[in-house]
């Protein structure tokens, strides 16, 4: 297919894979195994006002032991009166527990102990989450932003914030914010995207361009943008598992 200006061409393999999948099953049902004791013990020790609940193996809601978070569970949190910190930590737990995702297993501390934040250690993170609720807010650069344009969010980077922005959005949005994964970015570059950002340091400007590519491809293929992102990750991982033909030629020449 013909690429839009600034975009790589949409691969036929992507169209075929996405059209054979289900948004409800493959995206919303994408499940991560999490250790709730690991998370909640640390949340309590840091006095962070959040407690993670998830479904047990038997299907019951629990706050202890090994449990399972579906990606769809993150989106339903927006219906809660206070979803911010709990949803943010659920996003972090989902990323760490998901076998297909790039992540570092560490506990992110949302507290702010700078001079101006001593009396309100969660003021900055709550302000950052407010700014991530809708895409237009990401354009409003100001003193509350870091150099990359992302809101100042102690302990959290663009990857988790992008997933939170997706969770805070809805299916009714024309261009819903999308999860940005290092593997998906690498695959886009491999396919010809001229941008070469790293997920951990991606600027808001480049993140929005990334979302535009996914939205443009989704309209061309007639599928959900989340499926496009999943295909990029799967394609990248498949290529990493396959031996390089250049390496085979090099070995044959020895």
Tab-separated table of C-alpha atoms in Angstrom:
chain	number	residue	atom	x	y	z
A	1	UNK	CA	0.000	0.000	0.000
A	2	UNK	CA	1.036	3.620	-0.552
A	3	UNK	CA	2.441	5.336	2.515
A	4	UNK	CA	1.080	8.636	3.744
A	5	UNK	CA	3.551	11.542	3.849
A	6	UNK	CA	6.038	10.876	6.636
A	7	UNK	CA	4.883	7.299	7.162
A	8	UNK	CA	6.322	3.955	6.095
A	9	UNK	CA	4.101	1.803	3.898
A	10	UNK	CA	1.570	-0.349	5.698
A	11	UNK	CA	2.707	-3.990	5.306
A	12	UNK	CA	0.203	-6.487	3.929
A	13	UNK	CA	1.286	-8.913	6.677
A	14	UNK	CA	0.115	-6.369	9.251
A	15	UNK	CA	-3.294	-6.048	7.581
A	16	UNK	CA	-3.761	-9.813	7.385
A	17	UNK	CA	-2.776	-10.394	11.018
A	18	UNK	CA	-4.883	-7.537	12.421
A	19	UNK	CA	-7.986	-8.455	10.444
A	20	UNK	CA	-7.781	-12.006	11.764
A	21	UNK	CA	-7.719	-10.761	15.392
A	22	UNK	CA	-10.292	-9.463	17.846
A	23	UNK	CA	-9.927	-6.180	19.716
A	24	UNK	CA	-11.981	-7.529	22.612
A	25	UNK	CA	-10.052	-10.793	22.910
A	26	UNK	CA	-6.508	-9.941	21.794
A	27	UNK	CA	-6.217	-6.384	23.139
A	28	UNK	CA	-8.622	-6.034	26.051
A	29	UNK	CA	-7.993	-9.664	27.023
A	30	UNK	CA	-4.191	-9.330	26.920
A	31	UNK	CA	-3.304	-10.662	30.365
A	32	UNK	CA	-0.367	-10.171	32.710
A	33	UNK	CA	0.554	-12.219	35.769
A	34	UNK	CA	1.381	-10.034	38.764
A	35	UNK	CA	2.544	-10.585	42.326
A	36	UNK	CA	0.162	-8.395	44.328
A	37	UNK	CA	2.093	-8.938	47.555
A	38	UNK	CA	5.227	-7.492	45.888
A	39	UNK	CA	3.338	-4.379	44.794
A	40	UNK	CA	1.066	-3.752	47.775
A	41	UNK	CA	3.809	-4.310	50.357
A	42	UNK	CA	5.865	-1.581	48.691
A	43	UNK	CA	2.892	0.749	48.302
A	44	UNK	CA	2.098	0.467	52.003
A	45	UNK	CA	5.752	0.910	53.018
A	46	UNK	CA	5.956	4.127	50.975
A	47	UNK	CA	2.543	5.344	52.242
A	48	UNK	CA	1.331	5.703	48.669
A	49	UNK	CA	-2.508	5.887	48.637
A	50	UNK	CA	-3.059	3.062	46.176
A	51	UNK	CA	-3.840	-0.644	46.525
A	52	UNK	CA	-3.833	-3.076	43.636
A	53	UNK	CA	-6.595	-5.622	43.135
A	54	UNK	CA	-6.788	-8.186	40.354
A	55	UNK	CA	-8.415	-11.477	39.474
A	56	UNK	CA	-7.100	-14.628	41.121
A	57	UNK	CA	-6.615	-17.911	39.280
A	58	UNK	CA	-10.114	-18.878	40.419
A	59	UNK	CA	-11.516	-15.594	39.104
A	60	UNK	CA	-12.095	-13.869	42.442
A	61	UNK	CA	-11.020	-10.284	43.125
A	62	UNK	CA	-8.019	-10.231	45.469
A	63	UNK	CA	-5.280	-7.948	46.779
A	64	UNK	CA	-2.802	-10.710	47.716
A	65	UNK	CA	-0.808	-13.417	45.983
A	66	UNK	CA	-0.425	-14.108	42.278
A	67	UNK	CA	-3.215	-12.591	40.192
A	68	UNK	CA	-3.982	-11.562	36.629
A	69	UNK	CA	-4.607	-8.132	35.114
A	70	UNK	CA	-6.275	-7.830	31.718
A	71	UNK	CA	-5.531	-4.758	29.674
A	72	UNK	CA	-9.253	-4.079	29.611
A	73	UNK	CA	-9.180	-3.856	33.416
A	74	UNK	CA	-7.010	-0.730	33.124
A	75	UNK	CA	-9.633	1.079	31.052
A	76	UNK	CA	-12.503	0.247	33.395
A	77	UNK	CA	-10.672	2.041	36.216
A	78	UNK	CA	-11.651	5.432	34.759
A	79	UNK	CA	-15.167	4.778	36.039
A	80	UNK	CA	-13.848	4.805	39.614
A	81	UNK	CA	-14.133	8.018	41.705
A	82	UNK	CA	-10.367	7.957	42.346
A	83	UNK	CA	-8.622	6.103	39.588
A	84	UNK	CA	-5.404	8.037	39.158
A	85	UNK	CA	-2.676	6.490	41.328
A	86	UNK	CA	-4.253	3.047	41.458
A	87	UNK	CA	-4.614	2.945	37.679
A	88	UNK	CA	-1.072	4.225	37.180
A	89	UNK	CA	0.336	1.429	39.342
A	90	UNK	CA	-1.917	-1.129	37.656
A	91	UNK	CA	-0.430	0.038	34.347
A	92	UNK	CA	3.087	-0.406	35.726
A	93	UNK	CA	2.231	-3.860	37.062
A	94	UNK	CA	0.654	-4.890	33.740
A	95	UNK	CA	3.758	-3.807	31.831
A	96	UNK	CA	6.129	-5.634	34.141
A	97	UNK	CA	4.030	-8.794	34.195
A	98	UNK	CA	3.456	-8.969	30.436
A	99	UNK	CA	5.897	-11.331	28.743
A	100	UNK	CA	5.719	-9.510	25.411
A	101	UNK	CA	6.562	-6.074	26.774
A	102	UNK	CA	9.855	-4.287	27.263
A	103	UNK	CA	10.266	-3.463	30.926
A	104	UNK	CA	12.586	-3.196	33.910
A	105	UNK	CA	11.305	-4.851	37.074
A	106	UNK	CA	11.491	-2.088	39.609
A	107	UNK	CA	9.102	-0.317	41.934
A	108	UNK	CA	8.400	3.222	40.776
A	109	UNK	CA	8.056	5.756	43.597
A	110	UNK	CA	5.486	8.441	42.798
A	111	UNK	CA	6.366	10.620	45.792
A	112	UNK	CA	7.924	14.044	45.286
A	113	UNK	CA	10.396	15.120	47.959
A	114	UNK	CA	11.651	18.294	46.295
A	115	UNK	CA	11.507	21.480	48.370
A	116	UNK	CA	8.243	22.639	46.845
A	117	UNK	CA	6.596	19.253	47.243
A	118	UNK	CA	7.376	18.304	50.846
A	119	UNK	CA	3.908	19.128	52.140
A	120	UNK	CA	2.171	17.476	49.178
A	121	UNK	CA	4.309	14.538	48.013
A	122	UNK	CA	1.747	13.460	45.396
A	123	UNK	CA	0.917	16.880	43.965
A	124	UNK	CA	3.226	16.551	40.961
A	125	UNK	CA	2.175	13.040	40.005
A	126	UNK	CA	-1.518	13.951	40.296
A	127	UNK	CA	-0.964	17.033	38.131
A	128	UNK	CA	0.898	14.908	35.571
A	129	UNK	CA	-1.934	12.389	35.393
A	130	UNK	CA	-4.469	15.182	34.915
A	131	UNK	CA	-2.422	16.368	31.930
A	132	UNK	CA	-2.348	12.855	30.442
A	133	UNK	CA	-6.116	12.451	30.417
A	134	UNK	CA	-6.578	13.817	26.902
A	135	UNK	CA	-4.207	14.272	23.930
A	136	UNK	CA	-4.690	18.076	23.527
A	137	UNK	CA	-3.200	18.619	26.979
A	138	UNK	CA	0.087	17.153	25.762
A	139	UNK	CA	0.534	20.127	23.416
A	140	UNK	CA	0.454	22.638	26.270
A	141	UNK	CA	4.124	22.978	27.162
A	142	UNK	CA	4.995	24.962	30.265
A	143	UNK	CA	7.026	25.043	33.483
A	144	UNK	CA	5.216	21.937	34.717
A	145	UNK	CA	6.829	19.950	31.867
A	146	UNK	CA	10.169	18.179	31.541
A	147	UNK	CA	12.521	18.889	28.614
A	148	UNK	CA	10.810	16.178	26.577
A	149	UNK	CA	7.421	17.814	26.956
A	150	UNK	CA	6.019	15.085	29.192
A	151	UNK	CA	4.493	16.168	32.520
A	152	UNK	CA	6.768	15.899	35.527
A	153	UNK	CA	5.836	12.515	36.932
A	154	UNK	CA	8.143	11.325	39.744
A	155	UNK	CA	9.130	7.678	39.241
A	156	UNK	CA	7.392	7.229	35.889
A	157	UNK	CA	8.443	7.640	32.280
A	158	UNK	CA	6.715	7.933	28.894
A	159	UNK	CA	5.943	4.207	28.507
A	160	UNK	CA	3.787	3.936	31.630
A	161	UNK	CA	2.304	7.398	31.101
A	162	UNK	CA	1.306	6.459	27.551
A	163	UNK	CA	-0.508	3.374	28.841
A	164	UNK	CA	-2.220	5.495	31.498
A	165	UNK	CA	-3.304	7.969	28.794
A	166	UNK	CA	-4.757	5.047	26.841
A	167	UNK	CA	-6.574	3.756	29.947
A	168	UNK	CA	-7.968	7.216	30.711
A	169	UNK	CA	-9.243	7.542	27.157
A	170	UNK	CA	-12.177	5.775	25.578
A	171	UNK	CA	-13.195	3.924	22.431
A	172	UNK	CA	-15.188	6.999	21.399
A	173	UNK	CA	-12.014	9.092	20.884
A	174	UNK	CA	-11.053	9.635	17.236
A	175	UNK	CA	-7.324	9.365	17.962
A	176	UNK	CA	-6.910	7.630	21.291
A	177	UNK	CA	-3.413	7.821	22.848
A	178	UNK	CA	-1.542	4.560	22.279
A	179	UNK	CA	0.947	2.551	24.290
A	180	UNK	CA	4.486	3.258	23.119
A	181	UNK	CA	6.793	0.226	23.308
A	182	UNK	CA	10.490	0.183	22.390
A	183	UNK	CA	9.938	-2.913	20.266
A	184	UNK	CA	7.152	-1.247	18.261
A	185	UNK	CA	9.330	1.813	17.674
A	186	UNK	CA	12.231	-0.353	16.489
A	187	UNK	CA	9.960	-2.205	14.073
A	188	UNK	CA	8.620	1.067	12.664
A	189	UNK	CA	12.182	2.240	12.060
A	190	UNK	CA	12.965	-1.096	10.393
A	191	UNK	CA	9.960	-0.543	8.106
A	192	UNK	CA	11.194	2.892	7.099
A	193	UNK	CA	9.986	5.428	9.664
A	194	UNK	CA	12.372	8.360	9.581
A	195	UNK	CA	12.059	9.034	13.304
A	196	UNK	CA	14.436	7.128	15.575
A	197	UNK	CA	13.350	7.800	19.165
A	198	UNK	CA	13.869	5.555	22.168
A	199	UNK	CA	10.721	4.834	24.160
A	200	UNK	CA	12.249	5.914	27.463
A	201	UNK	CA	13.306	9.304	26.073
A	202	UNK	CA	10.665	9.916	23.429
A	203	UNK	CA	9.462	13.505	23.275
A	204	UNK	CA	5.782	14.368	23.227
A	205	UNK	CA	6.167	15.679	19.658
A	206	UNK	CA	7.569	12.353	18.453
A	207	UNK	CA	5.077	10.392	20.523
A	208	UNK	CA	2.211	12.205	18.805
A	209	UNK	CA	3.780	11.422	15.403
A	210	UNK	CA	3.990	7.777	16.461
A	211	UNK	CA	0.288	7.805	17.395
A	212	UNK	CA	-0.503	9.428	14.037
A	213	UNK	CA	1.233	6.565	12.215
A	214	UNK	CA	-0.783	3.975	14.142
A	215	UNK	CA	-4.028	5.892	13.561
A	216	UNK	CA	-3.268	6.317	9.861
A	217	UNK	CA	-2.496	2.627	9.425
A	218	UNK	CA	-5.614	1.649	11.371
A	219	UNK	CA	-7.795	3.719	9.042
A	220	UNK	CA	-6.144	2.234	5.962
A	221	UNK	CA	-6.559	-1.334	7.222
A	222	UNK	CA	-9.953	-0.834	8.837
A	223	UNK	CA	-8.732	-2.196	12.195
A	224	UNK	CA	-8.035	-0.854	15.678
A	225	UNK	CA	-4.774	1.036	16.288
A	226	UNK	CA	-4.086	-1.182	19.328
A	227	UNK	CA	-3.899	-4.208	17.021
A	228	UNK	CA	-1.426	-2.363	14.782
A	229	UNK	CA	0.791	-1.732	17.817
A	230	UNK	CA	0.568	-5.381	18.879
A	231	UNK	CA	1.557	-6.510	15.385
A	232	UNK	CA	4.609	-4.235	15.429
A	233	UNK	CA	5.746	-5.782	18.718
A	234	UNK	CA	5.125	-9.333	17.459
A	235	UNK	CA	6.918	-8.634	14.188
A	236	UNK	CA	9.938	-7.213	16.000
A	237	UNK	CA	10.126	-10.168	18.371
A	238	UNK	CA	9.778	-12.650	15.501
A	239	UNK	CA	12.675	-11.033	13.646
A	240	UNK	CA	14.835	-11.153	16.754
A	241	UNK	CA	14.191	-14.893	17.073
A	242	UNK	CA	15.075	-15.540	13.425
A	243	UNK	CA	18.759	-15.937	12.502
A	244	UNK	CA	20.124	-13.190	10.281
A	245	UNK	CA	20.682	-14.323	6.660
A	246	UNK	CA	23.876	-12.252	6.643
A	247	UNK	CA	25.173	-14.239	9.618
A	248	UNK	CA	24.409	-17.494	7.775
A	249	UNK	CA	26.264	-16.261	4.688
A	250	UNK	CA	29.202	-15.226	6.871
A	251	UNK	CA	29.379	-18.661	8.518
A	252	UNK	CA	29.117	-20.417	5.149
A	253	UNK	CA	32.023	-18.383	3.865
A	254	UNK	CA	34.326	-19.508	6.706
